[in-house]
mmCIF file of C-alpha atoms in Angstrom:
data_model
loop_
_atom_site.group_PDB
_atom_site.id
_atom_site.type_symbol
_atom_site.label_atom_id
_atom_site.label_comp_id
_atom_site.label_asym_id
_atom_site.label_seq_id
_atom_site.Cartn_x
_atom_site.Cartn_y
_atom_site.Cartn_z
ATOM 1 C CA MET A 1 100.192 190.548 31.491
ATOM 2 C CA LYS A 2 101.236 188.105 33.661
ATOM 3 C CA PRO A 3 97.424 185.821 34.049
ATOM 4 C CA GLN A 4 96.354 186.804 38.332
ATOM 5 C CA SER A 5 97.134 183.813 40.727
ATOM 6 C CA ILE A 6 94.592 181.194 41.639
ATOM 7 C CA HIS A 7 94.487 182.989 45.668
ATOM 8 C CA ASN A 8 94.299 186.665 43.415
ATOM 9 C CA GLN A 9 91.531 185.892 41.915
ATOM 10 C CA ILE A 10 89.079 184.518 44.699
ATOM 11 C CA GLU A 11 90.339 187.048 47.314
ATOM 12 C CA GLY A 12 89.119 189.725 44.117
ATOM 13 C CA LYS A 13 85.907 187.970 43.928
ATOM 14 C CA ILE A 14 85.314 187.670 47.894
ATOM 15 C CA LYS A 15 85.953 191.683 47.658
ATOM 16 C CA SER A 16 83.814 192.373 45.699
ATOM 17 C CA LEU A 17 81.283 190.963 47.363
ATOM 18 C CA LYS A 18 78.915 191.989 50.450
ATOM 19 C CA LYS A 19 79.735 192.174 54.028
ATOM 20 C CA GLY A 20 78.376 189.242 55.665
ATOM 21 C CA SER A 21 77.945 187.187 52.690
ATOM 22 C CA ILE A 22 78.023 183.472 52.753
ATOM 23 C CA LEU A 23 80.553 181.100 51.133
ATOM 24 C CA PHE A 24 81.024 177.740 49.245
ATOM 25 C CA ILE A 25 83.886 176.263 47.830
ATOM 26 C CA ALA A 26 81.474 175.305 44.771
ATOM 27 C CA ASP A 27 81.653 178.977 44.719
ATOM 28 C CA PHE A 28 85.517 179.519 43.754
ATOM 29 C CA ILE A 29 85.178 176.486 41.484
ATOM 30 C CA GLU A 30 85.597 178.391 38.453
ATOM 31 C CA PHE A 31 89.795 179.323 39.015
ATOM 32 C CA GLY A 32 90.805 176.351 40.444
ATOM 33 C CA THR A 33 90.351 172.350 41.578
ATOM 34 C CA ALA A 34 88.282 171.391 44.916
ATOM 35 C CA GLU A 35 91.799 171.162 46.841
ATOM 36 C CA ASN A 36 93.049 174.529 45.449
ATOM 37 C CA VAL A 37 90.222 175.918 46.742
ATOM 38 C CA LYS A 38 90.399 174.758 49.616
ATOM 39 C CA LYS A 39 93.939 175.820 50.602
ATOM 40 C CA VAL A 40 93.233 179.563 48.845
ATOM 41 C CA LEU A 41 90.062 179.913 51.841
ATOM 42 C CA LEU A 42 92.062 178.167 54.495
ATOM 43 C CA ARG A 43 94.773 180.988 53.596
ATOM 44 C CA LEU A 44 92.104 183.743 53.918
ATOM 45 C CA GLU A 45 90.912 182.438 57.264
ATOM 46 C CA LYS A 46 94.657 183.250 58.681
ATOM 47 C CA LYS A 47 94.460 185.869 57.097
ATOM 48 C CA GLU A 48 91.121 187.798 58.451
ATOM 49 C CA VAL A 49 89.531 188.046 55.317
ATOM 50 C CA LEU A 50 87.381 185.057 55.893
ATOM 51 C CA ILE A 51 85.524 182.997 58.581
ATOM 52 C CA ARG A 52 84.594 179.737 58.816
ATOM 53 C CA LEU A 53 81.661 178.574 60.414
ATOM 54 C CA ALA A 54 81.362 175.234 59.647
ATOM 55 C CA HIS A 55 83.492 172.494 56.673
ATOM 56 C CA GLY A 56 83.199 173.950 53.679
ATOM 57 C CA ILE A 57 81.151 176.675 54.990
ATOM 58 C CA TYR A 58 82.535 180.757 55.137
ATOM 59 C CA LEU A 59 81.419 183.636 56.202
ATOM 60 C CA TYR A 60 82.572 186.825 54.620
ATOM 61 C CA PRO A 61 82.369 189.250 58.044
ATOM 62 C CA LYS A 62 80.811 192.485 58.233
ATOM 63 C CA LYS A 63 81.344 193.837 61.175
ATOM 64 C CA ASP A 64 79.843 196.455 63.264
ATOM 65 C CA LYS A 65 81.912 199.480 65.499
ATOM 66 C CA ILE A 66 79.856 197.981 68.728
ATOM 67 C CA LEU A 67 78.874 194.084 68.158
ATOM 68 C CA GLY A 68 81.711 193.311 66.520
ATOM 69 C CA THR A 69 80.954 190.362 63.667
ATOM 70 C CA LEU A 70 77.998 190.330 62.815
ATOM 71 C CA PHE A 71 77.137 186.165 62.432
ATOM 72 C CA PRO A 72 74.424 185.110 60.528
ATOM 73 C CA SER A 73 71.111 182.873 62.260
ATOM 74 C CA THR A 74 70.891 179.030 61.188
ATOM 75 C CA GLU A 75 67.671 179.841 59.454
ATOM 76 C CA GLU A 76 70.637 182.424 56.674
ATOM 77 C CA ILE A 77 73.051 179.044 56.549
ATOM 78 C CA ALA A 78 70.670 177.249 55.729
ATOM 79 C CA VAL A 79 68.771 178.800 52.851
ATOM 80 C CA ALA A 80 72.450 179.467 51.888
ATOM 81 C CA ILE A 81 73.014 175.339 51.517
ATOM 82 C CA ALA A 82 69.705 175.023 49.932
ATOM 83 C CA LYS A 83 70.153 177.609 47.591
ATOM 84 C CA ARG A 84 73.663 175.575 46.584
ATOM 85 C CA ASP A 85 72.334 172.513 46.733
ATOM 86 C CA LYS A 86 68.862 173.735 44.630
ATOM 87 C CA ALA A 87 66.979 172.154 47.643
ATOM 88 C CA ARG A 88 63.502 173.174 48.709
ATOM 89 C CA ILE A 89 63.762 173.451 53.250
ATOM 90 C CA ILE A 90 60.700 173.716 55.527
ATOM 91 C CA SER A 91 61.097 174.834 59.145
ATOM 92 C CA THR A 92 60.014 172.913 62.076
ATOM 93 C CA GLY A 93 60.259 172.597 65.074
ATOM 94 C CA VAL A 94 60.916 175.534 68.299
ATOM 95 C CA GLN A 95 61.742 177.799 64.859
ATOM 96 C CA ALA A 96 59.332 177.382 63.618
ATOM 97 C CA LEU A 97 56.530 178.482 66.681
ATOM 98 C CA GLN A 98 59.775 181.300 66.429
ATOM 99 C CA GLN A 99 59.353 182.765 63.525
ATOM 100 C CA LEU A 100 55.355 182.734 63.986
ATOM 101 C CA GLY A 101 55.832 184.474 67.363
ATOM 102 C CA LEU A 102 54.880 181.666 69.859
ATOM 103 C CA SER A 103 58.348 181.156 70.968
ATOM 104 C CA THR A 104 61.325 183.058 72.535
ATOM 105 C CA GLN A 105 63.828 180.300 72.434
ATOM 106 C CA VAL A 106 66.276 180.414 69.697
ATOM 107 C CA PRO A 107 67.045 176.433 69.390
ATOM 108 C CA MET A 108 70.402 175.452 69.190
ATOM 109 C CA ASN A 109 69.353 172.662 67.268
ATOM 110 C CA VAL A 110 67.649 173.705 64.275
ATOM 111 C CA VAL A 111 65.493 170.330 61.670
ATOM 112 C CA TYR A 112 64.751 171.619 58.395
ATOM 113 C CA LEU A 113 62.605 169.231 56.198
ATOM 114 C CA THR A 114 64.083 168.935 53.103
ATOM 115 C CA ASP A 115 64.302 167.419 49.295
ATOM 116 C CA GLY A 116 67.900 167.087 49.743
ATOM 117 C CA ALA A 117 70.789 165.439 51.565
ATOM 118 C CA PRO A 118 69.679 164.907 54.465
ATOM 119 C CA ARG A 119 72.573 166.163 56.590
ATOM 120 C CA LYS A 120 74.224 167.211 60.012
ATOM 121 C CA ILE A 121 75.872 170.338 59.782
ATOM 122 C CA LYS A 122 78.128 172.215 63.307
ATOM 123 C CA VAL A 123 78.290 175.355 63.146
ATOM 124 C CA GLY A 124 79.540 176.697 66.681
ATOM 125 C CA LYS A 125 77.574 175.094 69.015
ATOM 126 C CA ARG A 126 74.788 175.020 67.028
ATOM 127 C CA THR A 127 73.828 172.236 64.515
ATOM 128 C CA ILE A 128 71.280 172.887 61.457
ATOM 129 C CA THR A 129 69.853 169.175 60.673
ATOM 130 C CA PHE A 130 68.021 168.558 57.342
ATOM 131 C CA LYS A 131 65.602 165.958 57.252
ATOM 132 C CA LYS A 132 64.988 164.135 53.689
ATOM 133 C CA THR A 133 61.084 164.157 53.082
ATOM 134 C CA THR A 134 58.394 163.650 51.233
ATOM 135 C CA PRO A 135 57.904 165.098 48.471
ATOM 136 C CA LYS A 136 54.159 165.835 49.493
ATOM 137 C CA ASN A 137 55.540 168.058 52.619
ATOM 138 C CA LEU A 138 56.555 170.021 50.054
ATOM 139 C CA THR A 139 53.946 170.718 47.967
ATOM 140 C CA ILE A 140 52.967 173.880 49.778
ATOM 141 C CA LYS A 141 54.475 176.771 47.755
ATOM 142 C CA ASP A 142 53.885 179.526 50.441
ATOM 143 C CA LYS A 143 56.554 179.425 52.658
ATOM 144 C CA LYS A 144 54.123 181.459 55.379
ATOM 145 C CA LEU A 145 51.957 178.727 54.948
ATOM 146 C CA ASN A 146 54.447 175.632 55.829
ATOM 147 C CA ILE A 147 56.056 177.089 58.958
ATOM 148 C CA VAL A 148 51.841 177.486 60.246
ATOM 149 C CA ILE A 149 51.467 174.409 59.952
ATOM 150 C CA GLN A 150 54.858 173.105 61.176
ATOM 151 C CA GLY A 151 54.383 175.544 63.837
ATOM 152 C CA LEU A 152 50.957 173.613 64.625
ATOM 153 C CA LYS A 153 52.081 170.700 64.440
ATOM 154 C CA GLU A 154 54.889 170.841 67.337
ATOM 155 C CA LEU A 155 51.880 172.315 69.164
ATOM 156 C CA GLY A 156 49.632 169.689 68.801
ATOM 157 C CA LYS A 157 46.118 169.430 68.896
ATOM 158 C CA ASP A 158 45.470 169.589 71.815
ATOM 159 C CA ASN A 159 47.603 173.068 72.409
ATOM 160 C CA VAL A 160 46.618 175.736 69.923
ATOM 161 C CA ASP A 161 45.396 178.318 73.083
ATOM 162 C CA GLU A 162 43.569 181.762 72.078
ATOM 163 C CA ASN A 163 47.283 183.693 71.746
ATOM 164 C CA ALA A 164 48.277 180.972 69.257
ATOM 165 C CA LYS A 165 45.275 181.285 67.324
ATOM 166 C CA GLN A 166 45.437 185.222 67.278
ATOM 167 C CA LYS A 167 49.386 184.668 66.251
ATOM 168 C CA ILE A 168 48.407 182.911 63.341
ATOM 169 C CA LYS A 169 45.407 184.470 62.924
ATOM 170 C CA LYS A 170 47.852 187.456 61.350
ATOM 171 C CA VAL A 171 50.082 185.364 59.558
ATOM 172 C CA LEU A 172 47.484 183.720 57.410
ATOM 173 C CA HIS A 173 46.028 187.051 57.196
ATOM 174 C CA GLN A 174 49.034 188.363 54.732
ATOM 175 C CA MET A 175 47.978 185.234 52.854
ATOM 176 C CA SER A 176 45.251 184.495 49.905
ATOM 177 C CA ILE A 177 42.436 182.420 50.730
ATOM 178 C CA GLU A 178 42.346 180.447 47.617
ATOM 179 C CA SER A 179 45.992 179.603 47.747
ATOM 180 C CA ILE A 180 45.054 178.650 51.840
ATOM 181 C CA LYS A 181 42.235 176.285 50.678
ATOM 182 C CA GLU A 182 44.435 174.975 47.752
ATOM 183 C CA ASP A 183 47.614 174.327 49.725
ATOM 184 C CA SER A 184 46.529 173.132 52.953
ATOM 185 C CA VAL A 185 44.750 170.260 51.507
ATOM 186 C CA ALA A 186 48.549 168.495 52.103
ATOM 187 C CA ALA A 187 48.546 168.879 56.046
ATOM 188 C CA PRO A 188 46.845 166.477 58.039
ATOM 189 C CA THR A 189 43.350 167.025 57.738
ATOM 190 C CA TRP A 190 42.996 169.260 61.583
ATOM 191 C CA ILE A 191 45.632 171.192 60.995
ATOM 192 C CA ARG A 192 43.445 172.067 58.122
ATOM 193 C CA ASN A 193 40.617 172.463 59.611
ATOM 194 C CA THR A 194 42.549 174.362 62.114
ATOM 195 C CA ILE A 195 43.164 176.930 59.547
ATOM 196 C CA LEU A 196 40.234 176.499 57.442
ATOM 197 C CA GLU A 197 38.832 178.088 60.813
ATOM 198 C CA LEU A 198 40.647 180.875 61.854
ATOM 199 C CA ILE A 199 40.545 182.114 57.797
ATOM 200 C CA ASN A 200 36.808 181.992 58.208
ATOM 201 C CA LYS A 201 36.619 184.132 60.903
ATOM 202 C CA ASP A 202 35.850 188.107 61.222
#
């Protein structure tokens, strides 16, 4: 039996995946060199099997009858990149506020703290920035607590109003008090005090 070409092997693997998957050159390195994989992905993009999201990042598109192609959020792209790089990331700024329900603004430029390589990735009109941070900022295991801490940092000590407190409290109630007390030690003092005050209130 004639062995399959690198093109057929890559296309076969893509078509076995879930539509909406975010793909990288590294996902197909078992079939050939990075250069050859890149050429095949370029041909598949021309055939409209794939959509190129950014340099070296592709989407196996999922289509909706009404909405057309469903594109991933910056969060989904960032998580996929972090998974590929085996790095940890933390949302910051307006994105953290949005995830807490404290902002309806969809940021065009998102910044993640990471223990991976610092870089900037342009996805259409959006920009994802990975900013190298100290290991101390990544000691908090709970993603939700990380978002609370970054959201409070973005608000600033004097801007934590009653609405913000209620929304943050709702998120904190999804975690165990013990883990909050233990992990929030790594947060700035005023943020830790705010968090402890919120979990100790009825």
